Amino acid sequence: MNILLVEDNPRLRDEYAARIKECGQAVVSASSSEALHTLRQSYYSLIIISLNFSEGESLDYIRQIRGIPQTKWSYLLMLFESLPAVDVKALLEAGANDYFLKSLDGQNLKAKLIVIKQHINSLLSQKQLTEQLEKSTAGQEAEKAIQRQYTFEKIIARIATRFVTSPDFEAVITASLEDVGTLDHVSAVHLHLFNKTRTAFEETYGWSSPGIRSPLEHLKASFPQETTWLLKHLEQNKIFNGSDLSTFPDMTPAQKNRLFDQGLQSLLIVPLQVRKKLVGCVCFDNTGTGSAWAEDDVTLLKLLSKIMSRALERDMVAKQLRRLEKAVESMPLGLTITDTNRKIIYLNPADARIHGYSVDELMGQDVRIFNVSQKRPQTDYQEMKQWKGLERESTNIRKDGSIFPVWLMSDVVKDDRGEPIAIVSTCEDITLKKQAQKALQDRVEIETLVSNISTQFINLPLAHLDQATVSALKAISTFLDSDRSYIFQFSDQQDRMTVTHQWCVQEAETLPDPELEISSQTLPWWMEKLKNFETLHIPDVLDLPPAAKAEKLFFQQQQVLSIVAVPLIYRESLLGFLGFDAIRTQKNWLQEDIRLLKIVAEIFANTFDRRNTTLALRESEEKFRMLTETAPMAIFIQQDEEIVYANPAAEKISGYSRAELLAMNYQDLIHPEMRHLAEKQPLTKVSDEIVPFRFQLKINPKSGQVKWIYLSLSLIEFQGKPAVLGTATDITAQKYVEDELRSFNVKLEQKVKERTRELNDALLKEKELHELKSRFVSLVSHEFRTPMTTIASSAEIIKRYHQKLSSEKQIHHLNRITINVDEMTHLLDDVTFIGKAEIGKLSFDPIPLTIQTFCTELVEEMRINSKNKCPITYNNQCSFGEVELDEKLLRHILTNLLSNAIKYSAPGQRIDFSTSNDPKTVMFQVQDYGIGIPLEDQKGLFEAFFRASNVGNIHGSGLGLAIVKRCVDLHEGQIDFSSQPEQGVTMKVSLPLHVSGKNEIP
């Protein structure tokens, strides 16, 4: 097959020629003008035209070529960059035979050339027949052959044209089958398409000649059970030529009879492949008597199969392209495709919308129209071949000239030989992202400023308060670009206001002398708003309402153009306000600025209240000293094991002078018999409430005569350090009366004991129930209070400060809520489990378990859940492969034992876990080296809500071992333990391999 390639671009001409040679074909290359001369000199069986002509120019050039006599029998193939931009029907009528996409790979090009070669062979046959007709005297037979061949080629061309031009795919198939069947005078023509698994016909098309019953429905119903012989041929890409079905060896007699019942005698079936994959078949069939299929029949059906294959492939590609185009058209990112000269050949609506153009305005434009600097040098072809793509932030320009930030990603599209053919770029408008980043940065700066101010005022000495307040005003004013800031504080009756702190730029004047008070009635509108706790934001003082006439005059006298004021509120009480002025130019404060000022105002209000509280406390101390000096009861303060204050009443009761008492410890005065009482009673403080310690003691006064006192001790803070406040009352006379009553009380107590003993037996069970309820209430009160407090605290923080908190801090508080909800859910699950166990609602459902696998996975879970607090050593000595155990109950047993071992062990302490067995029992042992269990607590270890006395503040519900005991009982097993305080605990669980089936919890 000799080929002429027509291409005006030398580089592309060499590229396409090389690809054709790779397919094993010889080729001659020429430009469009050279080709017309070359065709007049020689005959070429295939002419390939690759020109960027317009529609009219393409049609004219095809007509010029067909006007050359030597091209009468040539096959004319058009090459396009994409689907033809011209009317395909017009191309075929002008003389073109087919078209081909330049972008298809070499494999598809080779397949295309094979098909074209068959067409050319047909053309050559027709040419030879014509030449014979001119020389032969028997012209009639040759004319018939030529006429049949011409009709043959015409129908094939018409079928190929239909598939290219018609949108109705199914109608084209039906019409094509009719054309072929009529041409070849067969009884029926069928097209069958398989489903993906080739277990049924997904689609079936057919045509039957008049009077012939179509066997389509029978074939669909009988596939595949009666057509294994057909699949066997088709899967091997073989043509089935069944001239006489009665002699075909691969069919059973029953299968042949069923085909005969349909009137079938001979079949010709050609496999249908798309991209070398079997998708169906095309077949001829004849009824009546069997007949041999001629070579023309086979050729016709093979050509039909190839046309159908190309049509199906084109339909698949078109559907994929439509889906891809729809996705690209709807994507939010801009997508642009340019040629190697950076001319836009495609862009989606999003890209046009981002840049303020329509799609039509940008098609064919240089992509550098988007660049802020359009003088940027163009990438040359060699650089493009080495380009690895890019991904970066940049700035683009819109049609209206506005510049905006974008995120660009670009890459080069190359052909099979690595040559660049296009550049694909995506563009994302990141204006909103940049604004969000700026807002986040401002928020971080605000939080940092507030944090610094808040930290500065923590534990600040009162002497430095005024200086720190002015520094804070300066920092906030500088951050918000304000000219003047100040704090006004109100009198207790809110009828007067005074400037207590202020700061201003050099260009601004300060407010009136701080010593000068201003009457609140001077600014009535202003005061009404503040008393309602309103924040006042006035961008322009001249816009104040008529009701604020006095305020407008006052602000103008102070040269104020804009002002914002935030009330200072503490415990629903108005202390004053925090103000910021704009003097040089007007200013409109943002809502984010005002939120910052509200937080700062709250800090100032708390600080001023603390100062007032401190001053009041000093005054209270003076009053306390005056009262204690005249009090009738002894009052003393002890600090660092020495009495640092004693009033006159203490001197009177003890008999010692104040100087002597200040060198003593109050315990030195206690009678030796009772000194141990004071030593054993530690002073405590719960939250902010002082818990006093009160008791009666004998003391040794200086006179040597023993006295009884009623002593009360409390923890206080004295001069910034912890101290003990003691009060003592002389109760010696009262104790004498008590001695007289004691003998009477002894007798009375004896009678009470007897009656109590009678009641104790009757109330024993009720007492046990009461203790259980008490432990449960205590558990719920303690275990729920802490997580509920944490949840409430985190929720309140998110509610109040969610706009100021960073994402990480919000996630931190949400995680705290989730963790505490999980803890409460786990506790409720344990209580529910115990409740079910108590009423016999737990079931025992054994299943085969592999001990080593189950325990290994469980140990890994415990390590992860405990964050590897304690290393767990697992030693499996169990020889059984699988055992029948209840997996859920076993998980409860081992999880609680391992959890307790981790919980009551110090971080890093080893935990030993082992499994073993004897002929009838599988045994589990967990040993830790933690705090152990006191001997007196071991008897109640498996009771619900029971906790050992040495657990301290270690979190727990007292339900774990109770759950373990009930799960072991359901297995009819045993649990034993051994423990010594501070030496750890060893828990041993033995579970029988076979149970009686009662499974009752005792």
PDB file of C-alpha atoms in Angstrom, residues 190 192 201 204 215-224 227 229 259 262 264 267 283 285:
ATOM      1  CA  HIS A 190     -28.563 -10.106  13.847  1.00  0.00           C
ATOM      2  CA  HIS A 192     -25.995  -9.314  19.721  1.00  0.00           C
ATOM      3  CA  PHE A 201     -27.566 -10.742  25.776  1.00  0.00           C
ATOM      4  CA  THR A 204     -30.165  -7.595  20.546  1.00  0.00           C
ATOM      5  CA  PRO A 215     -35.481 -16.086  16.106  1.00  0.00           C
ATOM      6  CA  LEU A 216     -34.358 -13.143  18.313  1.00  0.00           C
ATOM      7  CA  GLU A 217     -36.551 -13.935  21.298  1.00  0.00           C
ATOM      8  CA  HIS A 218     -35.513 -17.604  21.251  1.00  0.00           C
ATOM      9  CA  LEU A 219     -31.820 -16.662  21.134  1.00  0.00           C
ATOM     10  CA  LYS A 220     -32.178 -14.233  24.052  1.00  0.00           C
ATOM     11  CA  ALA A 221     -34.049 -16.833  26.129  1.00  0.00           C
ATOM     12  CA  SER A 222     -31.646 -19.692  25.351  1.00  0.00           C
ATOM     13  CA  PHE A 223     -28.377 -17.788  25.996  1.00  0.00           C
ATOM     14  CA  PRO A 224     -26.002 -18.999  27.358  1.00  0.00           C
ATOM     15  CA  THR A 227     -24.956 -21.459  23.009  1.00  0.00           C
ATOM     16  CA  TRP A 229     -20.609 -23.754  21.144  1.00  0.00           C
ATOM     17  CA  LEU A 259     -32.339 -24.371  16.110  1.00  0.00           C
ATOM     18  CA  GLN A 262     -36.687 -22.063  14.555  1.00  0.00           C
ATOM     19  CA  LEU A 264     -32.388 -22.304  10.963  1.00  0.00           C
ATOM     20  CA  LEU A 267     -25.290 -19.673  10.247  1.00  0.00           C
ATOM     21  CA  CYS A 283     -24.502 -13.103  12.166  1.00  0.00           C
ATOM     22  CA  ASP A 285     -28.696 -17.041   8.970  1.00  0.00           C
TER      23      ASP A 285
END
